[in-house]
Coordinates of C-alpha atoms and ligand atoms in Angstrom, one line a residue:
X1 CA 6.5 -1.1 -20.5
X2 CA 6.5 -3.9 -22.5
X3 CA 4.5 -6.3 -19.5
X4 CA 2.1 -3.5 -19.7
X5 CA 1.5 -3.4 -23.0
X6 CA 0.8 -6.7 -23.3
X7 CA -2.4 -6.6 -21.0
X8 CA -5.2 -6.7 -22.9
X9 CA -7.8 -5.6 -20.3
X10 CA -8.1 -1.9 -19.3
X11 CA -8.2 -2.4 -15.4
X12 CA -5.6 -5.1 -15.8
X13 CA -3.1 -2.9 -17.5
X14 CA -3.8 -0.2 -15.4
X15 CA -3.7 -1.8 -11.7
X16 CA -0.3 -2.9 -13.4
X17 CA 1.2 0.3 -14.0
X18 CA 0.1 1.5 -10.6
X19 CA 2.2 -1.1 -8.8
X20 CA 5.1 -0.3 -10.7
X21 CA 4.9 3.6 -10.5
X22 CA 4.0 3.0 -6.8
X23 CA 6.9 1.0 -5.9
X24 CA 9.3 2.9 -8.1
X25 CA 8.7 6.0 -6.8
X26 CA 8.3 4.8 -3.2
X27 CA 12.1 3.2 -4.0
X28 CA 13.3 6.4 -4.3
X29 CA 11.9 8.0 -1.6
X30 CA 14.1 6.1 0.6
X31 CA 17.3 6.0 -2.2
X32 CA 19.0 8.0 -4.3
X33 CA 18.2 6.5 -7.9
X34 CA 15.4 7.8 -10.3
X35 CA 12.3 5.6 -10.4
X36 CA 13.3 4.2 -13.8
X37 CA 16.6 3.1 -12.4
X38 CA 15.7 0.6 -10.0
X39 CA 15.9 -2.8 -11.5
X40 CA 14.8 -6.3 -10.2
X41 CA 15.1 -10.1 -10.3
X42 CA 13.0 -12.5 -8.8
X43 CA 13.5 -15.6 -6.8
X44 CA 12.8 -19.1 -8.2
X45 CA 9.3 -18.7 -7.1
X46 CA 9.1 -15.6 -8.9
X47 CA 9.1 -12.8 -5.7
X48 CA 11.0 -9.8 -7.4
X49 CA 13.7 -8.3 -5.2
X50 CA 15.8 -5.4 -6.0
X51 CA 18.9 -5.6 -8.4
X52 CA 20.3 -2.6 -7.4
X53 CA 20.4 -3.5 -3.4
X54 CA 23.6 -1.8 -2.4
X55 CA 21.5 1.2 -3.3
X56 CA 19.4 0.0 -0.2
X57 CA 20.8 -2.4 1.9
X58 CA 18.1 -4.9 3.4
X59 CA 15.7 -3.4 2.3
X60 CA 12.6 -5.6 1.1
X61 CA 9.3 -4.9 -0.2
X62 CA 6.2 -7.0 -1.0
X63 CA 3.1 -5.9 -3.8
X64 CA -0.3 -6.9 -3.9
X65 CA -3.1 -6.1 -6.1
X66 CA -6.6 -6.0 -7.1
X67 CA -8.0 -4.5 -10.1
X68 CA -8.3 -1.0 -8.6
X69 CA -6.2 -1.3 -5.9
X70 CA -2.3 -1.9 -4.8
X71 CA -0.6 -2.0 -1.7
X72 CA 3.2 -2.3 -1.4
X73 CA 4.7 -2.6 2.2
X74 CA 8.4 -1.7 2.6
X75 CA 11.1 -2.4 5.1
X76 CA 14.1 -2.9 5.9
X77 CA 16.5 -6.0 7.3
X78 CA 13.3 -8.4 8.1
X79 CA 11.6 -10.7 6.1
X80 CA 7.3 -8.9 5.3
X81 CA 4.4 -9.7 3.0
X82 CA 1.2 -8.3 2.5
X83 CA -1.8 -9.6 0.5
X84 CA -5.1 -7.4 -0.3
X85 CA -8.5 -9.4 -1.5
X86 CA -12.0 -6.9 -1.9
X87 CA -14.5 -8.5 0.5
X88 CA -17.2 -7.7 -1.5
X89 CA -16.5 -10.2 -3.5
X90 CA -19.0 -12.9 -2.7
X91 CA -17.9 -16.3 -2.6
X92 CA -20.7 -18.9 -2.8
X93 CA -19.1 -22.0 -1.3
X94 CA -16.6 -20.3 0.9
X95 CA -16.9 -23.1 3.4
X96 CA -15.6 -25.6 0.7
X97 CA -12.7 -22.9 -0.6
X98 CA -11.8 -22.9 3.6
X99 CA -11.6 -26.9 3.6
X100 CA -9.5 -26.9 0.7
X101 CA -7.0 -24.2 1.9
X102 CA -7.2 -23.7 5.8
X103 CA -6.4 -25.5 8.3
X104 CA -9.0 -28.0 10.2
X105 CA -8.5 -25.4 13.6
X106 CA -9.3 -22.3 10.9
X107 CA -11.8 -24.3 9.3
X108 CA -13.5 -25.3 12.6
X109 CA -13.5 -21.5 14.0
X110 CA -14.9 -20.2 10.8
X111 CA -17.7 -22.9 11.2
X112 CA -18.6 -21.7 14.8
X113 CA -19.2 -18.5 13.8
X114 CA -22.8 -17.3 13.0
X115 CA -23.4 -17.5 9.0
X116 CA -23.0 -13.3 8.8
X117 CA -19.9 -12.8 10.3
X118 CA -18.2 -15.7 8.4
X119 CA -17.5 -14.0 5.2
X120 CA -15.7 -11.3 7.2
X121 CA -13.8 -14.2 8.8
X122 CA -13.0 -16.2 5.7
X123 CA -10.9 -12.9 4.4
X124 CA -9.3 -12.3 7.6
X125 CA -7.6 -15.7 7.4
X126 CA -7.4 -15.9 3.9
X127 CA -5.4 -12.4 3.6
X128 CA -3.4 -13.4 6.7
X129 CA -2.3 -16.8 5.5
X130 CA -1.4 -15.0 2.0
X131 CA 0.5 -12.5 3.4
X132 CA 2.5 -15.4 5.2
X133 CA 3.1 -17.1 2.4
X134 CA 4.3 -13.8 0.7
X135 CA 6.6 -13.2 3.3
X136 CA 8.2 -16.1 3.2
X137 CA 8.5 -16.0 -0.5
X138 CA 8.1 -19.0 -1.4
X139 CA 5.0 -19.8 -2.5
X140 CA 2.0 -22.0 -1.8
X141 CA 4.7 -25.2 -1.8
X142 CA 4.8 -24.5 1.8
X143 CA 1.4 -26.1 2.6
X144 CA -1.6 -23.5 3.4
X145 CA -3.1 -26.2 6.0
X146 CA -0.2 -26.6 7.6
X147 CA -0.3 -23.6 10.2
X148 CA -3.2 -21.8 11.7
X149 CA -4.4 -18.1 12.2
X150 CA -6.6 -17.1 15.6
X151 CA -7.5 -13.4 14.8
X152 CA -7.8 -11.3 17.7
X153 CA -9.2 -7.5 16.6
X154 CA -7.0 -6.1 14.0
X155 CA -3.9 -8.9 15.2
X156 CA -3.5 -12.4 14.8
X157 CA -1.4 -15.3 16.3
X158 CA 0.2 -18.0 14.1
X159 CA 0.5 -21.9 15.2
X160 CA 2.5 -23.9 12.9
X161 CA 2.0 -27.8 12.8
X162 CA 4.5 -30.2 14.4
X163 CA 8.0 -29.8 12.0
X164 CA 6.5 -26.8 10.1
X165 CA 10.2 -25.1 9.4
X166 CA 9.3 -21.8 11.2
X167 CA 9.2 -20.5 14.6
X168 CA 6.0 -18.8 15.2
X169 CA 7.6 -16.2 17.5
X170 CA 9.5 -14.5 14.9
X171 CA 6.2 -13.3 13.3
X172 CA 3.9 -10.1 13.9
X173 CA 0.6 -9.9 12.2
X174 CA -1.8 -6.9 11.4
X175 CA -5.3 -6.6 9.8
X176 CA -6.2 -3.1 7.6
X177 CA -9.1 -2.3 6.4
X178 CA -8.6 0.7 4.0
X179 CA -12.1 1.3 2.6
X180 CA -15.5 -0.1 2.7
X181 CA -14.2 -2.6 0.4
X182 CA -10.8 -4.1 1.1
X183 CA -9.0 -6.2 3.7
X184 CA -5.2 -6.5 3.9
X185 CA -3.2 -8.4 5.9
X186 CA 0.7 -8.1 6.5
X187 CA 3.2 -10.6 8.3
X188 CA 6.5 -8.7 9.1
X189 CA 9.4 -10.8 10.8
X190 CA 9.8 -9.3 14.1
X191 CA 13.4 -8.0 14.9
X192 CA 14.5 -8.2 18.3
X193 CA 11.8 -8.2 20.9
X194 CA 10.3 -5.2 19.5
X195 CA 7.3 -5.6 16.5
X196 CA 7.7 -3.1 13.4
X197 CA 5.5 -0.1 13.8
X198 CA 3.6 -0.1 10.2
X199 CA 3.6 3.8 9.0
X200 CA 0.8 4.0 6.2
X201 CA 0.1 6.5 3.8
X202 CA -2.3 6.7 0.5
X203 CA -0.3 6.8 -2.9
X204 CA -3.1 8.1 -4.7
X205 CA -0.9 11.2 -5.4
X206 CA 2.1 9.3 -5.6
X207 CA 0.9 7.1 -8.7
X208 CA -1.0 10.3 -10.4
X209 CA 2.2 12.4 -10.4
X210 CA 4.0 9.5 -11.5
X211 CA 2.0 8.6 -14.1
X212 CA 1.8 12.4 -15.5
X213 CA 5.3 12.2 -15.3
X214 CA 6.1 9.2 -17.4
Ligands
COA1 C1 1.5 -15.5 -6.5 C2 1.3 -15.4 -5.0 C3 2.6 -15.0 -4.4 C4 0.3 -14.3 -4.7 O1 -0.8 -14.3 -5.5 P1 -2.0 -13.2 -5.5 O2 -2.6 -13.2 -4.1 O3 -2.8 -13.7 -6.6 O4 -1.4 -11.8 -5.9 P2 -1.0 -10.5 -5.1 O5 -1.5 -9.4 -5.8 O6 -1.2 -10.6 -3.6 O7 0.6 -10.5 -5.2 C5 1.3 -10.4 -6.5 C6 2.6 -9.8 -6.3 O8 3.4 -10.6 -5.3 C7 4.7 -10.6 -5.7 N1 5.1 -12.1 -5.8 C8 5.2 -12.9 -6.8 N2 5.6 -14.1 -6.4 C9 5.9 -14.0 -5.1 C10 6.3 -15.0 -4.1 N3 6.7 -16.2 -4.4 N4 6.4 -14.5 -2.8 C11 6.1 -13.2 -2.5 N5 5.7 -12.3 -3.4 C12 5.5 -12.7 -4.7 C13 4.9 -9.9 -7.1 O9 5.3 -8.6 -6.8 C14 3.4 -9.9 -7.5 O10 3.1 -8.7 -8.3 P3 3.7 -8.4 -9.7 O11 3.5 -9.7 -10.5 O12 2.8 -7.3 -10.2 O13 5.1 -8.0 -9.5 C15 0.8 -16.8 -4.5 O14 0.7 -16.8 -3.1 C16 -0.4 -17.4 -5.2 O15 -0.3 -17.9 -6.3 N6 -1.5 -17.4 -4.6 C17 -2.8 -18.0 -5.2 C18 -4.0 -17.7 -4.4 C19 -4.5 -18.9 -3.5 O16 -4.8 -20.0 -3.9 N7 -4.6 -18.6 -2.2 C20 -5.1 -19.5 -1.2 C21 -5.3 -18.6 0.0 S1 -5.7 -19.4 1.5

């Protein structure tokens, strides 16, 4: 209450409270605390993880937001991320935001593409290499250039550059696109051979009822 209070735009403040009613309640869905029970820490690079874990064992979750919308993925005994950007959004020298983040292999497919569907593009690997990040939880240290997406539909293969610490294997990839505005991406750390099946559901209810109820 007191993170939210100090937001002094409306949207802000409110996309803020939406991710914590969201993830609260969704908590308790799955354990047997109140939504104002759960409590968190964070990491050194400031990813929040549960406090109360033996309340959940393994379980990990990941939040991103936009003003006006929040996504939080949830599972259990793998490492997962998930990043949302609003593609509307238009981005005037995305070519020059791609050779500053991506990769030269990224940068070089986004480049082939015909000037229309590279915005669409630019988001796809943009979300994706977020989401990554996200997952691994600790944050852009890790080098943004030093691995590269090739989307395929609504999937997406990872390469990682000679002595990148990661095995690209471990890693499944999806693509969402919720609304006529927003693309999300999540990387979810496959266990076993199998890749997580993603079950999705809107929390438009979830966070009204919660917020009523606060
Ligand atoms: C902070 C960062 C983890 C995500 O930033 P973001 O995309 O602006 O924000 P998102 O809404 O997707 O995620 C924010 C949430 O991630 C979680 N988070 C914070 N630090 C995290 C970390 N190190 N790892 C994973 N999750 C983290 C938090 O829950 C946070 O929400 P909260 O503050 O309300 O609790 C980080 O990747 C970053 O600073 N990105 C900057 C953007 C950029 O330059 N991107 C280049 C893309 S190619």
């Amino acid at each position: 209450m007191a993170r939210y209070h100090r937001y002094l735009a409306p949207d802000a403040a409110r996309t803020f409270l939406a991710a914590r009613v969201l993830l609260r309640s969704l908590l308790s869905r799955y354990g047997s605390l109140s939504p104002t029970a759960w409590r968190f820490l964070a990491n050194p690079w400031g990813r929040p993880y549960l406090a109360n874990e033996e309340t959940l064992p393994g379980l990990r979750f990941n939040l991103s937001h936009k003003p006006g919308f929040v996504t939080c993925l949830l599972g259990c005994d793998r490492e997962l991320g998930v990043d949302v950007e609003d593609r509307t959004v238009e981005r005037h020298h995305l070519l020059a935001i791609a050779q500053r983040f991506f990769s030269p292999a990224e940068v070089r497919d986004l480049m082939e593409l015909p000037q229309l569907q590279q915005p669409e593009r630019f988001y796809e690997l943009w979300t994706l290499k977020e989401s990554y990040i996200k997952a691994r939880g600790v944050g852009l240290g890790l080098g943004l250039s030093k691995f590269s997406f090739t989307v395929r539909g609504n999937t997406a293969r990872v390469q990682f550059d000679p002595g990148f610490p990661d095995d690209a294997a471990r890693w499944s990839f999806q693509l969402f696109r919720p609304d006529g505005e927003h693309i999300m991406a999540t990387s979810l750390e496959r266990v076993g051979s199998e890749a997580a099946v993603i079950e999705k559901g809107d929390g438009n209810d979830v966070v009204r009822r919660g917020i009523e109820m606060a």
